[in-house]
GROMACS .gro file of C-alpha atoms in nm:
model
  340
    1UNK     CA    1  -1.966  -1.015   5.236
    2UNK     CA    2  -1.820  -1.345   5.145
    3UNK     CA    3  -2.107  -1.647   5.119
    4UNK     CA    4  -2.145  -1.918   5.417
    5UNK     CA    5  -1.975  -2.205   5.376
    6UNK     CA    6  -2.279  -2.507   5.247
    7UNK     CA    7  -2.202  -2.850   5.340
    8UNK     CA    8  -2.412  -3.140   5.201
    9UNK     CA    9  -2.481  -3.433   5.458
   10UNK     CA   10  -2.553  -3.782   5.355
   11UNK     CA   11  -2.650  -4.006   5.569
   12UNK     CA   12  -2.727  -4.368   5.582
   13UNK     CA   13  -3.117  -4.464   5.648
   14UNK     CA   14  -3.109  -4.570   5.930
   15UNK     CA   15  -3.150  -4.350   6.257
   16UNK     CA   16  -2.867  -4.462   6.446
   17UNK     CA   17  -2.626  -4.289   6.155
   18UNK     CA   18  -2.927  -3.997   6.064
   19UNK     CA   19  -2.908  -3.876   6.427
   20UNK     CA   20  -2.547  -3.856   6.462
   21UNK     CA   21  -2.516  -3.641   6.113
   22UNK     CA   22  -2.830  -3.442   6.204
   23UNK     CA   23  -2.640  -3.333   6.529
   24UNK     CA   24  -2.324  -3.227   6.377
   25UNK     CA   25  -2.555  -3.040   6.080
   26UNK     CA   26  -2.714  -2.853   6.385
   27UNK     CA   27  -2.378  -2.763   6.545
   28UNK     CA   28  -2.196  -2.670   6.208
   29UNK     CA   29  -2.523  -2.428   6.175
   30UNK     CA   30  -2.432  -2.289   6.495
   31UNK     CA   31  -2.115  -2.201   6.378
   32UNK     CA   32  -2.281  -1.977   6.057
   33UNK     CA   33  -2.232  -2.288   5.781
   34UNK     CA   34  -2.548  -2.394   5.574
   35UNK     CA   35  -2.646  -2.717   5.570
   36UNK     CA   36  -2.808  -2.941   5.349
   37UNK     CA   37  -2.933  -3.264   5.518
   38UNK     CA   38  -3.040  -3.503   5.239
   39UNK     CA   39  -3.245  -3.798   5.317
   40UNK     CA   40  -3.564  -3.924   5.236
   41UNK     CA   41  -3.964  -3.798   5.266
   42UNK     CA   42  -4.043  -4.050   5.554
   43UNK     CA   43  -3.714  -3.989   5.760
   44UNK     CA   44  -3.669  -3.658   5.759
   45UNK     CA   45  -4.011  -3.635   5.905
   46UNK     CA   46  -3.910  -3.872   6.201
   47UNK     CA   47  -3.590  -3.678   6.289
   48UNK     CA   48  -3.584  -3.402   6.562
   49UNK     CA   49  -3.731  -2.997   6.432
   50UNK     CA   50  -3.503  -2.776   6.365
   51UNK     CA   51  -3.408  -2.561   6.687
   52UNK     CA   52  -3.537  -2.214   6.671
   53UNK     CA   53  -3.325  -1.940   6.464
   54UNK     CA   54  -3.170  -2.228   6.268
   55UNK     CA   55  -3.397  -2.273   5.993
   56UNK     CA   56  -3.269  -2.034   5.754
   57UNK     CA   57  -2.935  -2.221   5.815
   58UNK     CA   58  -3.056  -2.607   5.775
   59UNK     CA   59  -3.238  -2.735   5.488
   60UNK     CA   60  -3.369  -3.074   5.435
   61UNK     CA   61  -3.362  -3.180   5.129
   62UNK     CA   62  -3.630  -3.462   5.006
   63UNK     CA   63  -3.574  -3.733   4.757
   64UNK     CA   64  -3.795  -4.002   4.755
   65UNK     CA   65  -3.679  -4.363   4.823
   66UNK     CA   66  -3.659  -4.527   4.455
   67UNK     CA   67  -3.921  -4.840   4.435
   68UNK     CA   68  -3.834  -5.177   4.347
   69UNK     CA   69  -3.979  -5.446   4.178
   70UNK     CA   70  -4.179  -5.700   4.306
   71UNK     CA   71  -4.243  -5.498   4.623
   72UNK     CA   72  -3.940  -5.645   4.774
   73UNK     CA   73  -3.964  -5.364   5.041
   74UNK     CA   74  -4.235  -5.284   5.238
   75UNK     CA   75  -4.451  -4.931   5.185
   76UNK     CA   76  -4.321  -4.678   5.357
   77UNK     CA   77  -4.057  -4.856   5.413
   78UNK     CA   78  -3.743  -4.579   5.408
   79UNK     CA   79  -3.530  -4.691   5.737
   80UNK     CA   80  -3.355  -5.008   5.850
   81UNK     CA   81  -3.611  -4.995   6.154
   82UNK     CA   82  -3.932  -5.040   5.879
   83UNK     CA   83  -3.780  -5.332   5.730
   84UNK     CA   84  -3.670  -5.696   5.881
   85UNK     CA   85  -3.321  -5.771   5.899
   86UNK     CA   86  -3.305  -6.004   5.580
   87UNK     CA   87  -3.490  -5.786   5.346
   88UNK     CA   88  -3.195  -5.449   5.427
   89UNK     CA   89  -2.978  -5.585   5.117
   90UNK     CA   90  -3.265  -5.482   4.909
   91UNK     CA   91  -3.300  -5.106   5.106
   92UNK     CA   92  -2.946  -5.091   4.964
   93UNK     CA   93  -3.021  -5.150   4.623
   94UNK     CA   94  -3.295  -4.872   4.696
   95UNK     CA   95  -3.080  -4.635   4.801
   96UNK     CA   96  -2.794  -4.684   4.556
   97UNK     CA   97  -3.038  -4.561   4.327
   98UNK     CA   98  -3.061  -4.186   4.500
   99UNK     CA   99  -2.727  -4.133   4.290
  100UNK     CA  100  -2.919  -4.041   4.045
  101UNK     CA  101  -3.083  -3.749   4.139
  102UNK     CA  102  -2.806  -3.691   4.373
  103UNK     CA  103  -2.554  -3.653   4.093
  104UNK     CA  104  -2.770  -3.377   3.959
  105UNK     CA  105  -2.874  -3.154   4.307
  106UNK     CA  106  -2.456  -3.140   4.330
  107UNK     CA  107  -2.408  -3.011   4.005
  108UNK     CA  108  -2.671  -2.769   4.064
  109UNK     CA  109  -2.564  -2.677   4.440
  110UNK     CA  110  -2.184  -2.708   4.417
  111UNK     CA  111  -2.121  -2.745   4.810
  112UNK     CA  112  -1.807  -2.651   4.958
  113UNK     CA  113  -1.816  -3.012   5.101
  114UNK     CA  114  -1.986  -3.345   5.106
  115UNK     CA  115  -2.013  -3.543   5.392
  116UNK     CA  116  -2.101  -3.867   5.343
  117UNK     CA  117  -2.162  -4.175   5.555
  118UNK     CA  118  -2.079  -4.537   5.486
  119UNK     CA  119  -2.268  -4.703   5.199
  120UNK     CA  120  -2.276  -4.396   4.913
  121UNK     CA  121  -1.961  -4.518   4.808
  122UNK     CA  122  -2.088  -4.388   4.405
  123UNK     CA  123  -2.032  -4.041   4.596
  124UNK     CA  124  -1.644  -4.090   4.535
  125UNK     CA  125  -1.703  -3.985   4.148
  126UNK     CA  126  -1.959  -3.742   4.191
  127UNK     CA  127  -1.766  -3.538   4.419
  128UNK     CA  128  -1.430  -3.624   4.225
  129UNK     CA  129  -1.671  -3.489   3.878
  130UNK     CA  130  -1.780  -3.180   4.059
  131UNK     CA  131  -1.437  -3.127   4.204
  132UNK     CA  132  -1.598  -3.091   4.553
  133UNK     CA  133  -1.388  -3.240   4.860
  134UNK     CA  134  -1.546  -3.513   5.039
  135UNK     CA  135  -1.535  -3.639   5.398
  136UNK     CA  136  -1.651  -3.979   5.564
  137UNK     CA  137  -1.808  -3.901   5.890
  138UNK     CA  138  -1.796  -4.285   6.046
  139UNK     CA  139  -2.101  -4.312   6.329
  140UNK     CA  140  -1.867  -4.574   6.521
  141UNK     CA  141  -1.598  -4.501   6.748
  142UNK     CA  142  -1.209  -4.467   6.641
  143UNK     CA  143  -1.157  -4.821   6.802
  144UNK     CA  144  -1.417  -4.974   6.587
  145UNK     CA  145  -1.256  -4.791   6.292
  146UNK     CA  146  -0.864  -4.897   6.351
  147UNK     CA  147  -1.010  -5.293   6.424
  148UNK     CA  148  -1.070  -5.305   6.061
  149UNK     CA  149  -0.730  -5.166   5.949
  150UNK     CA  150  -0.599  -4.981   5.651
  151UNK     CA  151  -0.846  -4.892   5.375
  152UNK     CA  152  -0.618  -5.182   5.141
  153UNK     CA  153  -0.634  -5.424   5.394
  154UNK     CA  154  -1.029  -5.459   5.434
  155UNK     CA  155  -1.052  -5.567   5.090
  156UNK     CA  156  -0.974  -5.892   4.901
  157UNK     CA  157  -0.826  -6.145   5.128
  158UNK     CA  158  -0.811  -5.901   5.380
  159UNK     CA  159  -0.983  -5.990   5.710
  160UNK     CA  160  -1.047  -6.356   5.808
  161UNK     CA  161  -1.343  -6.459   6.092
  162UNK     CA  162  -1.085  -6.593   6.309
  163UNK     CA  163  -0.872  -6.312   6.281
  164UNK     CA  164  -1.154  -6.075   6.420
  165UNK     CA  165  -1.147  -6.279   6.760
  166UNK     CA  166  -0.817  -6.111   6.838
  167UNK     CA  167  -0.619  -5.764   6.814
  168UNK     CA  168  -0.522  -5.721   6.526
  169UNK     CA  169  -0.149  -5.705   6.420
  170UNK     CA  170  -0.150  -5.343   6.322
  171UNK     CA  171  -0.241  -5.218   6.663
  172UNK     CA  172   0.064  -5.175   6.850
  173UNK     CA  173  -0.057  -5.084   7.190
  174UNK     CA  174  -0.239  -5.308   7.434
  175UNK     CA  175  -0.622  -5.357   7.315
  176UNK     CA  176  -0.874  -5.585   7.419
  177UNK     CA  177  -1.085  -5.471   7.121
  178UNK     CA  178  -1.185  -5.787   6.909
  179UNK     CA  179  -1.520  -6.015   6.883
  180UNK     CA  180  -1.569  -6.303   7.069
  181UNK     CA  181  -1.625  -6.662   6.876
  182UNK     CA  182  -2.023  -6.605   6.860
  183UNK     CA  183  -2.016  -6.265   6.759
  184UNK     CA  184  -1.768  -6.293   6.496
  185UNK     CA  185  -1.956  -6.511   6.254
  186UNK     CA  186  -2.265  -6.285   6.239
  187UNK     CA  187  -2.041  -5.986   6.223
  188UNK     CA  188  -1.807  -6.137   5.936
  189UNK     CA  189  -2.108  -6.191   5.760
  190UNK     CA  190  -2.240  -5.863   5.781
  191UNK     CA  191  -1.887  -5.630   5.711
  192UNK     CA  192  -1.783  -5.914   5.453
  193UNK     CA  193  -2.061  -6.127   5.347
  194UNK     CA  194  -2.193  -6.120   4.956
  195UNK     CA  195  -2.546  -5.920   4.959
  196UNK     CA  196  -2.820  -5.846   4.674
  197UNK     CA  197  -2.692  -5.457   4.637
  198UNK     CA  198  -2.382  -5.670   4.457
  199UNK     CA  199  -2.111  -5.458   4.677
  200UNK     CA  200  -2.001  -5.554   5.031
  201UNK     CA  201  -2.029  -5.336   5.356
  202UNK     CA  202  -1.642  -5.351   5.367
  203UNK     CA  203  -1.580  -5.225   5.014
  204UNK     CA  204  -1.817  -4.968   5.022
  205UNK     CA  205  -1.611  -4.811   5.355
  206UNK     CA  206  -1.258  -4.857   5.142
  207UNK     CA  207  -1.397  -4.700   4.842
  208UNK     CA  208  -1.494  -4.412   5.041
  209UNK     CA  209  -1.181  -4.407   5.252
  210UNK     CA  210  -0.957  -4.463   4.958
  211UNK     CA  211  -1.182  -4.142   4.816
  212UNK     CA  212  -1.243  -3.910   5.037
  213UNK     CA  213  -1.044  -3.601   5.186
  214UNK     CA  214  -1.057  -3.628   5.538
  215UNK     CA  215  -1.270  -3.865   5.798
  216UNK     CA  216  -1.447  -3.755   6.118
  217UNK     CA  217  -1.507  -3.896   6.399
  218UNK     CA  218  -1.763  -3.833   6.713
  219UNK     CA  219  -1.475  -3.921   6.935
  220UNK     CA  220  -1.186  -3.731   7.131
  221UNK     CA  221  -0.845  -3.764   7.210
  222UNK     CA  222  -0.933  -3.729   7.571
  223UNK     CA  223  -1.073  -4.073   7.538
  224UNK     CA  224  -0.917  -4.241   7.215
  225UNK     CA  225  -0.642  -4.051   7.175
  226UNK     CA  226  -0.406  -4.407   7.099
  227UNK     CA  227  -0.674  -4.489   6.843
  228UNK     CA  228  -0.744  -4.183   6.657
  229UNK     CA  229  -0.365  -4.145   6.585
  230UNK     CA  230  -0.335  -4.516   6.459
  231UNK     CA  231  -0.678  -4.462   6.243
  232UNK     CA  232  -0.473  -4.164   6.103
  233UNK     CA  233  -0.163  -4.336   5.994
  234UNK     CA  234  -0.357  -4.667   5.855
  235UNK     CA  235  -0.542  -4.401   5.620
  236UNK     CA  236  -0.306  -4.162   5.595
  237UNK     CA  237  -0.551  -3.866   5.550
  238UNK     CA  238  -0.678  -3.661   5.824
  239UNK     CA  239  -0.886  -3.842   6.109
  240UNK     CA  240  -1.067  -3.541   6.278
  241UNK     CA  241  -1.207  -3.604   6.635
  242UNK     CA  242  -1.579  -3.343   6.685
  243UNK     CA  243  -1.578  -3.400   7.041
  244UNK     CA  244  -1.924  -3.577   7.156
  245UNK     CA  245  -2.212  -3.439   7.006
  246UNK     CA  246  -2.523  -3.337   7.239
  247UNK     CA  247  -2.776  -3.550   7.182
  248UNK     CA  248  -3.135  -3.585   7.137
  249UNK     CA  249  -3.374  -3.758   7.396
  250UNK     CA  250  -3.381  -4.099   7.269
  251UNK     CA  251  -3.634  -4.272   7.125
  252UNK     CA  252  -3.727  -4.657   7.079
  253UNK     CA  253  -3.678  -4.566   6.677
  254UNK     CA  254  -3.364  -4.431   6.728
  255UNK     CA  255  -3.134  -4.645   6.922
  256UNK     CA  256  -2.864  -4.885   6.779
  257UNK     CA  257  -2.795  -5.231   6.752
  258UNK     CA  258  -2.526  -5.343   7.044
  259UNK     CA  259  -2.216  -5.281   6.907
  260UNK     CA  260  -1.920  -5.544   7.057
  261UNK     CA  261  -1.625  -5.339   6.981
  262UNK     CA  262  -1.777  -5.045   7.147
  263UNK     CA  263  -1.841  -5.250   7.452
  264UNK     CA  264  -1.467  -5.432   7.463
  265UNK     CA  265  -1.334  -5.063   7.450
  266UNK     CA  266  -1.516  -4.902   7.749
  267UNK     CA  267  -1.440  -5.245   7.908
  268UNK     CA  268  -1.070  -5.166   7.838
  269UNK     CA  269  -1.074  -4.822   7.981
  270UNK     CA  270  -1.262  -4.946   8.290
  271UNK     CA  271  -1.561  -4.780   8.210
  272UNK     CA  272  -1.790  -5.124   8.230
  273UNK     CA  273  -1.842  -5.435   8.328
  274UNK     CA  274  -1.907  -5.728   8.048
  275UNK     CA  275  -2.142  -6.001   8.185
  276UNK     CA  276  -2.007  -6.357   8.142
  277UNK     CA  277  -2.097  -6.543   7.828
  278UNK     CA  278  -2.089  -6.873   7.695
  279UNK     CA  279  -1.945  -7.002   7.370
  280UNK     CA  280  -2.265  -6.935   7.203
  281UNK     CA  281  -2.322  -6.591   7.345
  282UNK     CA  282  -2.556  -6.700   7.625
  283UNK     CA  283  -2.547  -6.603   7.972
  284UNK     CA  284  -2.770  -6.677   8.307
  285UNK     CA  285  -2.884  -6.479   8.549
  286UNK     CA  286  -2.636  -6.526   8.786
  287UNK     CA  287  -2.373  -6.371   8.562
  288UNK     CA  288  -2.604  -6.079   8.535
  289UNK     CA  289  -2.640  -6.077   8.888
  290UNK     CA  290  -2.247  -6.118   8.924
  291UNK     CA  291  -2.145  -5.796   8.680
  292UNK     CA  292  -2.444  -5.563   8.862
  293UNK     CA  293  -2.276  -5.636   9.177
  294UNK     CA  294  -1.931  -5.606   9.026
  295UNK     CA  295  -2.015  -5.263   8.877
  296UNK     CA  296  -2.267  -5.105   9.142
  297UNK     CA  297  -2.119  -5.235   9.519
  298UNK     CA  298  -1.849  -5.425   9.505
  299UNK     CA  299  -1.481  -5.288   9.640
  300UNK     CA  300  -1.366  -5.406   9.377
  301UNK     CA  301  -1.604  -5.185   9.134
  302UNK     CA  302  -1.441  -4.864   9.342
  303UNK     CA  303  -1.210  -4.811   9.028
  304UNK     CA  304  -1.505  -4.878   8.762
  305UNK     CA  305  -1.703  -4.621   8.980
  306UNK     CA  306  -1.420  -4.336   8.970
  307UNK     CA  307  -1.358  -4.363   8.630
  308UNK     CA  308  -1.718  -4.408   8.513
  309UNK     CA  309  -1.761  -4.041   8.694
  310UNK     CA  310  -1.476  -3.910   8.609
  311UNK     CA  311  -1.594  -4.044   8.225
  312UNK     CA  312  -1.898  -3.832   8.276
  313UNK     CA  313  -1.703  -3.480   8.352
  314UNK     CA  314  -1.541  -3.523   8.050
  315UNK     CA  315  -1.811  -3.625   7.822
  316UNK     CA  316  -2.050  -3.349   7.963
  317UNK     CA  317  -1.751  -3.068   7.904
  318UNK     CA  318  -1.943  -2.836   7.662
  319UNK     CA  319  -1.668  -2.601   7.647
  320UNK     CA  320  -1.457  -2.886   7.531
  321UNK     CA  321  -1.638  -3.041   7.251
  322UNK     CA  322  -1.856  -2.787   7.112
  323UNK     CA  323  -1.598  -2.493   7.158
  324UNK     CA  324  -1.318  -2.680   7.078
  325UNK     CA  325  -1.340  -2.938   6.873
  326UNK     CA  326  -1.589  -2.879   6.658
  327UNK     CA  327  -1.448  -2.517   6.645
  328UNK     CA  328  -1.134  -2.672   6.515
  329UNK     CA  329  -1.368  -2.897   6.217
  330UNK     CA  330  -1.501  -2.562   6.099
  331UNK     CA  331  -1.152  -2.440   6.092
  332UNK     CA  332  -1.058  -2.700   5.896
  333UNK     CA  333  -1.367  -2.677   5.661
  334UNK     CA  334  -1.305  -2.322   5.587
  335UNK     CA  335  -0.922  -2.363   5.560
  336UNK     CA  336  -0.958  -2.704   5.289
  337UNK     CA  337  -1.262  -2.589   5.108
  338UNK     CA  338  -1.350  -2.656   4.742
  339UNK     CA  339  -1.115  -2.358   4.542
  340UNK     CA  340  -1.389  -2.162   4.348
   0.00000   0.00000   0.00000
């Protein structure tokens, strides 16, 4: 009988990327492929159990969070929800330094695949070393993915803060997917800005998109169809849509930062309402008051209403997303796996 396929899954630490992988780990496990979900002590013992006849299928594997000097990070601090926003440079520089006994438990394991998130970008080589295939499995949405362009393009000169107030000029279909004035200077600063790990946000993601074999997205061409063929042809490698993953109840712990891009798409499919801001990023209460009304009474919300439901059909079709499309990932795991 011919082994089960063994995926490794690294995640970023922080939940809003852990939950996402830990879901797709669970539903490759349910199609017969082992998992290995690496993270560390602390987090793995926040995330969700195992569901029942699983376990022999999904193994977390522990390394501990390496220290730092100066106690620059708090104790116990292993997520980007333990620590405040100006000390996460330094949980980067903390996990950069899991390579190390990362680069060994591949060697020992040799995976079929590794699928990695967005900062390991030191995973490139180790795979590369090991000769196992590697794919990027991005937590945002393909409209997020295609804002920031090709994997070339994000680098260097690439991106300017103005230019993220508009579409960009790769995108040739209508979009409405951009940052406004206030949120591009924080945002700029966070893809592009200098940090103490001594490697940007952005050229982490190109390293690992110049690297890997394949990227995935939680996404499907039901609802980004335009997008996930553009993301394609800026990378030119294989940009595979898993359908939307069932999720977890959430908790406080586990929910993510508002993400703009996110909320200009649904806005351009007519799936929401954005409440008026100023330049700043302010708004009253009688813009709040005018979108609820907008969104939950109004005629002219009729449309938002429709599609919103019609939105929910589609995103609650089982069949589709589990039986489908991530039916089609496994396919294409067993098809492109590492040649023994």
């Amino acid at each position: 009988m011919a082994e089960k396929l063994h995926v490794v899954m690294l995640p970023w630490i922080a939940f809003g990327h852990m939950i996402p992988f830990f879901q797709l780990s669970i539903a490759l496990a349910k199609a017969g492929i082992k998992v290995s979900f690496v993270s560390t002590p602390r987090n793995i013992k926040r995330l969700p159990e195992i569901p029942p006849g699983l376990e022999d299928l999904v193994e977390f594997v522990e390394f501990p969070l390496p220290s730092l000097d100066n106690d620059v990070l708090p104790e116990d601090g292993e997520a980007t929800v333990d620590i405040p926003a100006e000390k996460i440079e330094y949980l980067k520089i903390a996990y950069d330094l899991l390579k190390h006994p990362l680069k060994q438990f591949i060697a020992d394991e040799l995976p079929d695949w590794i699928i990695i998130d967005m900062m390991p970008y030191w995973m490139v080589d180790i795979a590369r070393e090991n000769k196992v295939p590697l794919i990027h499995f991005t937590a945002f949405c393909a409209a997020a993915n295609v804002f920031l362009g090709h994997p070339e393009r994000i680098v260097g000169d690439g991106q300017k803060r103005l230019s993220m107030t508009s579409k960009p000029e790769w995108v040739d279909f209508p979009s409405s997917v951009a940052y406004r004035n206030d949120e591009a200077v924080s945002a700029f600063e966070g893809i592009y800005g200098e940090n103490a790990s001594g490697i940007t946000d952005v050229e982490r993601v190109s390293r690992i998109q110049n690297g890997c074999q394949a990227l995935v997205v939680r996404s499907c061409a039901e609802f980004e169809g335009d997008y996930l063929n553009l993301f394609e042809r800026l990378t030119g490698k294989p940009v595979i849509p898993i359908g939307v993953l069932p999720r977890e109840k959430p908790e406080r712990k586990q929910l993510t930062d508002d993400q703009p891009l996110n909320a200009r798409y649904l806005v351009e499919k007519g799936l929401g309402v954005e409440i008026e801001r100023g330049e700043d990023g302010s708004f009253t209460r009688d813009g709040v008051e005018k979108a609820l009304k907008l969104a939950m009474v109004s005629a002219e919300g009729k449309s938002l209403r429709e599609k919103a439901s019609e939105a929910g059909v589609l995103f609650g079709n089982l069949k589709l997303h589990q039986d489908y499309y991530i039916a089609k990932f496994v396919d294409f795991l067993k098809k492109k796996k590492r040649n023994v």
